[in-house]
N, CA, C and O atoms as CSV, one atom per row, in Angstrom:
chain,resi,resn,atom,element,x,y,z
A,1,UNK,N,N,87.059,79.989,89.268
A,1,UNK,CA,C,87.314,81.425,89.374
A,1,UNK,C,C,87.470,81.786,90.847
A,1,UNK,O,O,86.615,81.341,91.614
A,2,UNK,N,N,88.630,82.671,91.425
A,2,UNK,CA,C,88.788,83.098,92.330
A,2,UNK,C,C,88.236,84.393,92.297
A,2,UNK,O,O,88.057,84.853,91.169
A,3,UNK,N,N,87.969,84.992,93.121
A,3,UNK,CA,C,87.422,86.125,93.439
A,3,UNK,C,C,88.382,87.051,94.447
A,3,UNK,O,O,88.364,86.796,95.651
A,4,UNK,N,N,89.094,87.969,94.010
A,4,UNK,CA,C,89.943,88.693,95.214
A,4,UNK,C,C,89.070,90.253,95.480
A,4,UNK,O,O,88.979,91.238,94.748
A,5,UNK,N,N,88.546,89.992,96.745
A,5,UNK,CA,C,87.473,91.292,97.381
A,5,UNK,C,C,88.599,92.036,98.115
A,5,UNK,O,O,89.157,91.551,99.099
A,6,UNK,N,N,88.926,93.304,97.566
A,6,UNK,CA,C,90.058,94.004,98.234
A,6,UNK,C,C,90.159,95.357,97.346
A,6,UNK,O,O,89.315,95.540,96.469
A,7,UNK,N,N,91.222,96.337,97.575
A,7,UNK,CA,C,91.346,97.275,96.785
A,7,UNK,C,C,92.532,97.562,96.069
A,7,UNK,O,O,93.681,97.499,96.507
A,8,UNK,N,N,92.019,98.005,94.493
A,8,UNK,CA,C,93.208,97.841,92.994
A,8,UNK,C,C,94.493,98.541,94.094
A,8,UNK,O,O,95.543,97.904,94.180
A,9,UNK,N,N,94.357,99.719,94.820
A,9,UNK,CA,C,95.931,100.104,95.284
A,9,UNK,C,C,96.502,99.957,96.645
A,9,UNK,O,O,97.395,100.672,97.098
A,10,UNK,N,N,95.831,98.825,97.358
A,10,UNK,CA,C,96.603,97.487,98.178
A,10,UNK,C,C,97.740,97.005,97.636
A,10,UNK,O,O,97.814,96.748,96.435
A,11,UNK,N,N,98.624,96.855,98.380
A,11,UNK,CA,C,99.771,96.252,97.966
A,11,UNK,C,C,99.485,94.957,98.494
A,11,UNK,O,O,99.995,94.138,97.729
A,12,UNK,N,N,98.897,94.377,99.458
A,12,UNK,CA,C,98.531,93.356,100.016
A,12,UNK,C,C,97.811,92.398,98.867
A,12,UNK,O,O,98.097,91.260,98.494
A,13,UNK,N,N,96.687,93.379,98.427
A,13,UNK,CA,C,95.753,92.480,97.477
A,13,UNK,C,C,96.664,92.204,96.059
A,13,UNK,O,O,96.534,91.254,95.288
A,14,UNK,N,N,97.857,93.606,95.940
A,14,UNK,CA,C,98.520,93.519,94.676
A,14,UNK,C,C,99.318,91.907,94.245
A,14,UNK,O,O,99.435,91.363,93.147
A,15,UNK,N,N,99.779,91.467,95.650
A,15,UNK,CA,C,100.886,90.716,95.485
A,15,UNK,C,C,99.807,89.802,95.591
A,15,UNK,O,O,99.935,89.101,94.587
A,16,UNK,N,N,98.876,89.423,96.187
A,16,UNK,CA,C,97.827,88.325,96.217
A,16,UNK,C,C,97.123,87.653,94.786
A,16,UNK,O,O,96.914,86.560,94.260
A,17,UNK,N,N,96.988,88.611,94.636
A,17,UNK,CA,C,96.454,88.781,92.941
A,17,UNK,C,C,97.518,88.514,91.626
A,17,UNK,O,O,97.163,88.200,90.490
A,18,UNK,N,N,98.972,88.736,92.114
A,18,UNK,CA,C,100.114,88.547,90.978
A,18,UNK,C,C,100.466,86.878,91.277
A,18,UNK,O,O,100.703,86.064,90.384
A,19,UNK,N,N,100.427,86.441,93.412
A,19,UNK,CA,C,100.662,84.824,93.190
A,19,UNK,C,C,99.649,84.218,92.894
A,19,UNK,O,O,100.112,83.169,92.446
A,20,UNK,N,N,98.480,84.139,92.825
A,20,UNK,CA,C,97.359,83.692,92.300
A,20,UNK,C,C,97.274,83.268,90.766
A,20,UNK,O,O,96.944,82.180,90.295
A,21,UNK,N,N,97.661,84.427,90.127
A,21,UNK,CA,C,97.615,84.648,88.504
A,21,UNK,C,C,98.994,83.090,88.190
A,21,UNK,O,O,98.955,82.046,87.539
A,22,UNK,N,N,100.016,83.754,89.058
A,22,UNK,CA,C,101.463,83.204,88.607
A,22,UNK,C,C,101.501,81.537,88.969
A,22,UNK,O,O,102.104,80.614,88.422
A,23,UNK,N,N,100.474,81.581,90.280
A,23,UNK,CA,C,99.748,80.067,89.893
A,23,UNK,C,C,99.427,79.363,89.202
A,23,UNK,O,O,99.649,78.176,89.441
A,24,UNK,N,N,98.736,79.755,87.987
A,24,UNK,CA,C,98.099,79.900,86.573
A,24,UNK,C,C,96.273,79.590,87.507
A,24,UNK,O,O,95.625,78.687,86.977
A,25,UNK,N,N,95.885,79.982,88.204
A,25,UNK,CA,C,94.293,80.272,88.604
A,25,UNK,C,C,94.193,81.434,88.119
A,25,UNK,O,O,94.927,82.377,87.824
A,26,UNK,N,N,92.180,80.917,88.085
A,26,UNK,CA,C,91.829,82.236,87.405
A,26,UNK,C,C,90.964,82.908,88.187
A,26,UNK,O,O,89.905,82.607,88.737
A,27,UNK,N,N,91.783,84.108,88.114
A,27,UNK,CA,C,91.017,85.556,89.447
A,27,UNK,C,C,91.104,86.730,88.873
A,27,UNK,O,O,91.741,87.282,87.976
A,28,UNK,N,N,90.219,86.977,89.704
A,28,UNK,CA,C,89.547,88.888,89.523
A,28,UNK,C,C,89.622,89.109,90.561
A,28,UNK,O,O,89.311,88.268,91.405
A,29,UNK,N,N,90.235,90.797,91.003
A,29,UNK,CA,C,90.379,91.791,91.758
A,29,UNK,C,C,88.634,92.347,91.876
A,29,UNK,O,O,88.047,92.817,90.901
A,30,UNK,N,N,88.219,92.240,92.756
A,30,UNK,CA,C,86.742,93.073,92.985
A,30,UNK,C,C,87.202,94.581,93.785
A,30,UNK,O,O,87.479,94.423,94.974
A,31,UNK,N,N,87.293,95.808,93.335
A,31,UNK,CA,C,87.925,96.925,94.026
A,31,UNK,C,C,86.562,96.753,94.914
A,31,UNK,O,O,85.573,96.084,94.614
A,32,UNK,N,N,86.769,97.505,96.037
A,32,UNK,CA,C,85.889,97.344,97.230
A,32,UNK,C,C,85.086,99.065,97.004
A,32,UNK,O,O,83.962,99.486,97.276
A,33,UNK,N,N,85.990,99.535,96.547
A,33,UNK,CA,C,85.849,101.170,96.749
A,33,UNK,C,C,84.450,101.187,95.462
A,33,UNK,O,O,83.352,101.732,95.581
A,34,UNK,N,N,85.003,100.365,94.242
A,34,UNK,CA,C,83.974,100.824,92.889
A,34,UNK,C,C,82.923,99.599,92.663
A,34,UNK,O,O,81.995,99.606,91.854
A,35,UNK,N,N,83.195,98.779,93.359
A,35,UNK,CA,C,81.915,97.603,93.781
A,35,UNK,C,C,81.672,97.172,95.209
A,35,UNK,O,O,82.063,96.091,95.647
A,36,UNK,N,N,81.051,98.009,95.864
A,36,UNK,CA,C,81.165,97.470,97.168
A,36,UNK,C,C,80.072,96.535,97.556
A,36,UNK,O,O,78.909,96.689,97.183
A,37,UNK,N,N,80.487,95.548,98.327
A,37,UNK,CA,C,79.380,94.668,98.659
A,37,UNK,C,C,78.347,94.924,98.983
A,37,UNK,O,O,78.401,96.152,99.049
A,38,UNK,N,N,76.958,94.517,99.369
A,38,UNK,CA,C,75.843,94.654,99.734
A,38,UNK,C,C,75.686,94.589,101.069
A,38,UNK,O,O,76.374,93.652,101.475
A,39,UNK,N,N,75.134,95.109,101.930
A,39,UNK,CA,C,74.766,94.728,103.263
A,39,UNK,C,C,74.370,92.735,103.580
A,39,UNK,O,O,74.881,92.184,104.555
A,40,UNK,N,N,73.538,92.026,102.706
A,40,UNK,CA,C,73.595,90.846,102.859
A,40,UNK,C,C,75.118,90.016,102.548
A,40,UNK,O,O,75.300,88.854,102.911
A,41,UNK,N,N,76.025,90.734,101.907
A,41,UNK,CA,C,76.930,90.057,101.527
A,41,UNK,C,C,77.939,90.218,102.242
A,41,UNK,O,O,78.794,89.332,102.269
A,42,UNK,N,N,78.101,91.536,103.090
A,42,UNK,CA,C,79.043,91.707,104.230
A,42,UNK,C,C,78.848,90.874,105.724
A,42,UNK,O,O,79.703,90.453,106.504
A,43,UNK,N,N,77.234,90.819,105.781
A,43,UNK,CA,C,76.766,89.893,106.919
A,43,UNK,C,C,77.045,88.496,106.508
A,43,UNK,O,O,77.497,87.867,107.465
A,44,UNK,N,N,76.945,87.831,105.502
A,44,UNK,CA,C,77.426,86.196,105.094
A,44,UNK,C,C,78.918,86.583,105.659
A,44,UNK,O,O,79.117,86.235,106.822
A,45,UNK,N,N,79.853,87.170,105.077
A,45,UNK,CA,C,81.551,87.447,105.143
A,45,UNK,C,C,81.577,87.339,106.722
A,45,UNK,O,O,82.335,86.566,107.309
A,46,UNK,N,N,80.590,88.266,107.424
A,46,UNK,CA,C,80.990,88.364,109.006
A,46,UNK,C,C,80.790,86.945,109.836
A,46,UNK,O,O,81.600,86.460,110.625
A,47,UNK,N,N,79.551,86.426,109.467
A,47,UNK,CA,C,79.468,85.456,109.966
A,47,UNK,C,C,80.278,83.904,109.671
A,47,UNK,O,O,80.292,82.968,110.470
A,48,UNK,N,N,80.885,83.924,108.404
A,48,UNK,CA,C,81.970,83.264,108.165
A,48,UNK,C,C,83.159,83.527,108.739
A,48,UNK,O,O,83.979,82.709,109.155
A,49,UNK,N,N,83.217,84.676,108.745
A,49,UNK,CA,C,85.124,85.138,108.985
A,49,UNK,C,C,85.388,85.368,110.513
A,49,UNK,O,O,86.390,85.214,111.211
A,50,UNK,N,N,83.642,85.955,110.864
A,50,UNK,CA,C,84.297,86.084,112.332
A,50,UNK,C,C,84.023,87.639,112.465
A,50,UNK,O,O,83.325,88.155,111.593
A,51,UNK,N,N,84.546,88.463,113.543
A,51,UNK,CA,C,84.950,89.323,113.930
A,51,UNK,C,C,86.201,89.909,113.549
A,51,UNK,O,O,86.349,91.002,114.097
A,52,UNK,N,N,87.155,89.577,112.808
A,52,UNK,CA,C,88.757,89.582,112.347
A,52,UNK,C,C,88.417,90.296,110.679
A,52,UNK,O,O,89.298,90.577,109.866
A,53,UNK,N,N,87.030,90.466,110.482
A,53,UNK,CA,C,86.840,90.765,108.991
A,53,UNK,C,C,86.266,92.470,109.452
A,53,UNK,O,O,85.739,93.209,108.621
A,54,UNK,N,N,86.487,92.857,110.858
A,54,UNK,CA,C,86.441,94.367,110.549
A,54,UNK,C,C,88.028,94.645,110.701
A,54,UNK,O,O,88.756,94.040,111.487
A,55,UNK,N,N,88.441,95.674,109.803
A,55,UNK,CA,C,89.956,96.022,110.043
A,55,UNK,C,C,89.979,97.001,111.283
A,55,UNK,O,O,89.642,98.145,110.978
A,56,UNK,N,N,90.262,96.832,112.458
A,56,UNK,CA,C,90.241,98.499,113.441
A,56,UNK,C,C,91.480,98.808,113.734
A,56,UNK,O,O,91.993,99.292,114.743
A,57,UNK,N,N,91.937,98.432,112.619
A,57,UNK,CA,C,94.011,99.101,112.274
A,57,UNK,C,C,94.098,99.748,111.284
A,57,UNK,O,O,95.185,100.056,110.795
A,58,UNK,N,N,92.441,100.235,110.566
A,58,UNK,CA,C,92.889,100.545,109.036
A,58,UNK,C,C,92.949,102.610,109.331
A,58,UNK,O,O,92.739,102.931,110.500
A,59,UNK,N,N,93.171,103.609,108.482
A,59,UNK,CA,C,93.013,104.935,108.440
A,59,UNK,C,C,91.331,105.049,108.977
A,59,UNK,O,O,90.929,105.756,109.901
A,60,UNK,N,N,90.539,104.171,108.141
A,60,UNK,CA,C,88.893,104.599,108.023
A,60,UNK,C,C,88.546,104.461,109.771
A,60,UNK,O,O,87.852,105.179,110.492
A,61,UNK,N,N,89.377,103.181,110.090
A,61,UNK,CA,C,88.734,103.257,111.656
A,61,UNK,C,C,89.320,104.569,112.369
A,61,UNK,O,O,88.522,105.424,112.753
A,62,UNK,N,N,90.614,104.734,112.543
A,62,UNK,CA,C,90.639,105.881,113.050
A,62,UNK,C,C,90.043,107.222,112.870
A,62,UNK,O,O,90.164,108.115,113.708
A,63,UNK,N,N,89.463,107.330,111.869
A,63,UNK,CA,C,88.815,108.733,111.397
A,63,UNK,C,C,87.687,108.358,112.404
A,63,UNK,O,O,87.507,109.302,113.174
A,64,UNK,N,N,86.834,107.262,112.670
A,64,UNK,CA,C,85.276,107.343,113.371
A,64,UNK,C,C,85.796,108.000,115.018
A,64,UNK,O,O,86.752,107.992,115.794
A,65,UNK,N,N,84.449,108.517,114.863
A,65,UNK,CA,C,83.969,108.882,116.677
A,65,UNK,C,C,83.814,107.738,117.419
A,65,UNK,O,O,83.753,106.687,116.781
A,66,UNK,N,N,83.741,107.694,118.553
A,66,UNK,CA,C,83.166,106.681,119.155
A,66,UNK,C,C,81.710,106.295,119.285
A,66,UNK,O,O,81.385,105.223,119.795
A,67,UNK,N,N,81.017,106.987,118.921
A,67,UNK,CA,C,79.767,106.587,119.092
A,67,UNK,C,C,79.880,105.390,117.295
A,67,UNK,O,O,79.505,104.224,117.174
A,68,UNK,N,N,80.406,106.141,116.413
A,68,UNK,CA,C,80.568,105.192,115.275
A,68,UNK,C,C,81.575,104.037,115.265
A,68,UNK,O,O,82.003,103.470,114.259
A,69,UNK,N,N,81.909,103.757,116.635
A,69,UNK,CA,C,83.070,102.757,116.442
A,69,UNK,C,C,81.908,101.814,117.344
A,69,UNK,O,O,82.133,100.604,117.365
A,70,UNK,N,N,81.166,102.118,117.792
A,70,UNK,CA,C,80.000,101.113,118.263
A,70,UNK,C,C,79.056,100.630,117.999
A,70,UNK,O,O,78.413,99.808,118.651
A,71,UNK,N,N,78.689,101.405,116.265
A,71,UNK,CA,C,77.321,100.717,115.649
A,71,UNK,C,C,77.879,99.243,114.988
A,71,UNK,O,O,79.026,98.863,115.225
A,72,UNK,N,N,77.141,98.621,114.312
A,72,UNK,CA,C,76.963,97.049,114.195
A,72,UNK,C,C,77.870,96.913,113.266
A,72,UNK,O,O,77.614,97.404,112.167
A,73,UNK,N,N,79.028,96.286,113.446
A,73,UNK,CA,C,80.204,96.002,112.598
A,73,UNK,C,C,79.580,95.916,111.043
A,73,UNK,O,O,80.336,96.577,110.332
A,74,UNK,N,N,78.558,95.390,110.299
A,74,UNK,CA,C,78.380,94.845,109.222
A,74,UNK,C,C,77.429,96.291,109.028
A,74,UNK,O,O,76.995,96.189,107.880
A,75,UNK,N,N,77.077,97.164,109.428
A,75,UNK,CA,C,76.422,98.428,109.071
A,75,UNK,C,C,77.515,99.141,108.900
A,75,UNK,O,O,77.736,99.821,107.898
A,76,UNK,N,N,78.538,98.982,110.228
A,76,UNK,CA,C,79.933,100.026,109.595
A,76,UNK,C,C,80.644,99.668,107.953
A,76,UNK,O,O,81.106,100.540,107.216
A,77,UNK,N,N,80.612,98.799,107.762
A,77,UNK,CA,C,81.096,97.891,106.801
A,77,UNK,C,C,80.285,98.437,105.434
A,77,UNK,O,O,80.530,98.972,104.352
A,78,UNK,N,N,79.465,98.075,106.004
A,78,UNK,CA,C,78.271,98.829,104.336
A,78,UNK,C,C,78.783,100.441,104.180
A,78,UNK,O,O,79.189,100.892,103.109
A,79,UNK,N,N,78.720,101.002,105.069
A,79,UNK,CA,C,78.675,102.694,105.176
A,79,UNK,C,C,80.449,102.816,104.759
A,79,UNK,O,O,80.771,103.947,104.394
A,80,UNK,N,N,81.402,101.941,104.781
A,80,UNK,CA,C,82.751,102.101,104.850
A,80,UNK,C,C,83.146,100.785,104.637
A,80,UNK,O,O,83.227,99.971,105.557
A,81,UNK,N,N,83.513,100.414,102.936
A,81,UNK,CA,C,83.862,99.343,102.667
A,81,UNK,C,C,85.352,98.865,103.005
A,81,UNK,O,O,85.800,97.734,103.198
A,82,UNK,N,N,86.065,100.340,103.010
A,82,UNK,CA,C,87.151,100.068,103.503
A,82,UNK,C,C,87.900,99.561,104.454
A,82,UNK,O,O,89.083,99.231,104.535
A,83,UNK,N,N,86.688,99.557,105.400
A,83,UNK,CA,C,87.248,98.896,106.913
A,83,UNK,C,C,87.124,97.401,106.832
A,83,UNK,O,O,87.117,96.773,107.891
A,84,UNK,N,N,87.021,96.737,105.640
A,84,UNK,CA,C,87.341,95.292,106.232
A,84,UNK,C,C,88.742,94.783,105.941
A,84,UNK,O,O,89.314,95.405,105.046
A,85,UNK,N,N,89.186,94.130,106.308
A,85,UNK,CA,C,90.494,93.432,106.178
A,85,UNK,C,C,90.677,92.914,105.082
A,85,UNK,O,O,89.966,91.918,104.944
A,86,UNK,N,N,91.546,93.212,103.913
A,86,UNK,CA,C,91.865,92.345,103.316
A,86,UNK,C,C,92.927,91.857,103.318
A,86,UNK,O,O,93.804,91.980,104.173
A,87,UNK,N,N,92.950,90.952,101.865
A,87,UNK,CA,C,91.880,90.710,100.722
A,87,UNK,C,C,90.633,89.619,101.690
A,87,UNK,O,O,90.798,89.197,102.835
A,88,UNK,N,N,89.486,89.394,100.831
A,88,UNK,CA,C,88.629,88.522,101.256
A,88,UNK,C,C,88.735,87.542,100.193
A,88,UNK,O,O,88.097,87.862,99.190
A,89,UNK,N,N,89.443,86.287,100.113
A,89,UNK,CA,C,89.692,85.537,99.045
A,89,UNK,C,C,88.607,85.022,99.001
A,89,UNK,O,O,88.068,84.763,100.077
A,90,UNK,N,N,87.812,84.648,97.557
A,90,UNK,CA,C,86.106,83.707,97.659
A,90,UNK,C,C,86.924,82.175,96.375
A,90,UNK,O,O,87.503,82.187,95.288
A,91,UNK,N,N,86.627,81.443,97.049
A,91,UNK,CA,C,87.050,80.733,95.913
A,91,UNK,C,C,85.453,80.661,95.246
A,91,UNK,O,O,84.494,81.271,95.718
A,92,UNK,N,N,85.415,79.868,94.171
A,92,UNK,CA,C,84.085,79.285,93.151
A,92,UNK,C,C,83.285,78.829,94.161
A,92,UNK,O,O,82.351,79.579,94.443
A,93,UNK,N,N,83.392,77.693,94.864
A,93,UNK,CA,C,82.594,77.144,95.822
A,93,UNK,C,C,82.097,77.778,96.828
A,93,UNK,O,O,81.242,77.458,97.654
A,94,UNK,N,N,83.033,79.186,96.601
A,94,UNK,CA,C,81.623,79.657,98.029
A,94,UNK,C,C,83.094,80.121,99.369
A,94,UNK,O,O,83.089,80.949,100.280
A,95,UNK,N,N,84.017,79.289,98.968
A,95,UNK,CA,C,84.983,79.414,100.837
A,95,UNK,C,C,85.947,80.326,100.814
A,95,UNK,O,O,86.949,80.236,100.106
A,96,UNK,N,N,85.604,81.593,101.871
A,96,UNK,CA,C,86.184,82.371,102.167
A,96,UNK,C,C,87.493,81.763,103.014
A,96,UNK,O,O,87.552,80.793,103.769
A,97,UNK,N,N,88.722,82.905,102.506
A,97,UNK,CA,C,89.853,83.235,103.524
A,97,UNK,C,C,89.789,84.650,103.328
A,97,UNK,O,O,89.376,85.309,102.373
A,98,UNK,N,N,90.441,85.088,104.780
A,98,UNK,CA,C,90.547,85.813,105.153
A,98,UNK,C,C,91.825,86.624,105.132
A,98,UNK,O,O,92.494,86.198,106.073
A,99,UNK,N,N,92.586,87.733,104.417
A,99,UNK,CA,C,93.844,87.970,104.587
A,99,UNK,C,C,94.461,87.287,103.578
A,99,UNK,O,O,93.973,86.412,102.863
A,100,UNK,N,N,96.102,87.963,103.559
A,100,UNK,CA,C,96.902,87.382,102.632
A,100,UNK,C,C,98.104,86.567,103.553
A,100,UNK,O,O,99.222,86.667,103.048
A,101,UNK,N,N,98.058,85.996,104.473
A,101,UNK,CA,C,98.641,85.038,105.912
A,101,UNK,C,C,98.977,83.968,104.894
A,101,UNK,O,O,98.559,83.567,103.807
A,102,UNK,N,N,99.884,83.711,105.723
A,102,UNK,CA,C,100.856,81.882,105.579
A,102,UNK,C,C,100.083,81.485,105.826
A,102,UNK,O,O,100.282,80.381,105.319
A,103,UNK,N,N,99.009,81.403,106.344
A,103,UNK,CA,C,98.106,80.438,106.371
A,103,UNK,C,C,97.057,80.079,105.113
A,103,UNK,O,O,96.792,78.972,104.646
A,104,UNK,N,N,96.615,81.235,104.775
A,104,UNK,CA,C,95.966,81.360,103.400
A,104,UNK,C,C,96.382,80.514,102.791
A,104,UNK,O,O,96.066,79.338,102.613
A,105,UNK,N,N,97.799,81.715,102.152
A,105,UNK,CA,C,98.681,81.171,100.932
A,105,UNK,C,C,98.736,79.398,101.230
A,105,UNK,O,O,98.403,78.574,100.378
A,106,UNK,N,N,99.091,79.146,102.234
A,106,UNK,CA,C,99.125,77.109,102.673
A,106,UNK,C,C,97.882,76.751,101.535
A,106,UNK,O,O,97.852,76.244,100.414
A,107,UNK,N,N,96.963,77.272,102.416
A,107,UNK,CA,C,95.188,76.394,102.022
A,107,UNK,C,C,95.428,76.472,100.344
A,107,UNK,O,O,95.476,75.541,99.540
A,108,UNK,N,N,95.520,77.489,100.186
A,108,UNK,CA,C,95.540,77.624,98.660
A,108,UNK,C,C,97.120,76.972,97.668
A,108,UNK,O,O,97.442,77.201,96.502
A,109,UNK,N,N,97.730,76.224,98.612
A,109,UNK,CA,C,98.904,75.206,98.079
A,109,UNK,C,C,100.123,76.337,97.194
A,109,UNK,O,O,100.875,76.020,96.272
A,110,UNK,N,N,99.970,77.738,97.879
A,110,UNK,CA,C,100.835,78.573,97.487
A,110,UNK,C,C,101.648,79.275,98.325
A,110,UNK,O,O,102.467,80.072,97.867
């Protein structure tokens, strides 16, 4: 089971989720907005993905002040699920990618 962490009206996650399926793998869309991760589960993602798993290109970042563009990426993240980048692909085993990149799609032989 794949796991696609992103949101149902992404076009990013849309098309991620249609080559995945058309793969014949089996995945679920996790909407970010109506299941959002946990604070422990955004800190595992950060420390896997990096720094590249806050989006600060998305609408949500531009709406913050600056004093909120400086609290702890994985607290912004909890408070505003929207600001991470997607999709967050999880395969079964546990291994995150990041994004829907030629690079992804490669790893995943698509």
């Amino acid at each position: 089971m794949i796991t696609l962490h992103g949101l149902r009206a992404c076009d990013t996650c849309r098309r991620a989720l249609r080559a995945l399926k058309g793969a014949g793998h089996d995945v679920r869309l996790r909407d970010l907005r109506d299941d959002p991760p946990d604070r422990a589960g955004i800190a595992r993602w950060q420390a896997t993905l990096g720094p590249a798993l806050l989006n600060t290109r998305s609408t949500t970042w531009r709406g913050l002040d600056a004093d909120e563009r400086r609290a702890d990426p994985v607290t912004l993240m909890a408070a505003h699920p929207t600001l991470m980048k997607r999709p967050v692909v999880e395969m079964s085993d546990g291994t995150l990618h990041l994004g829907w990149t030629p690079a992804t799609r490669a790893t995943l032989g698509l």
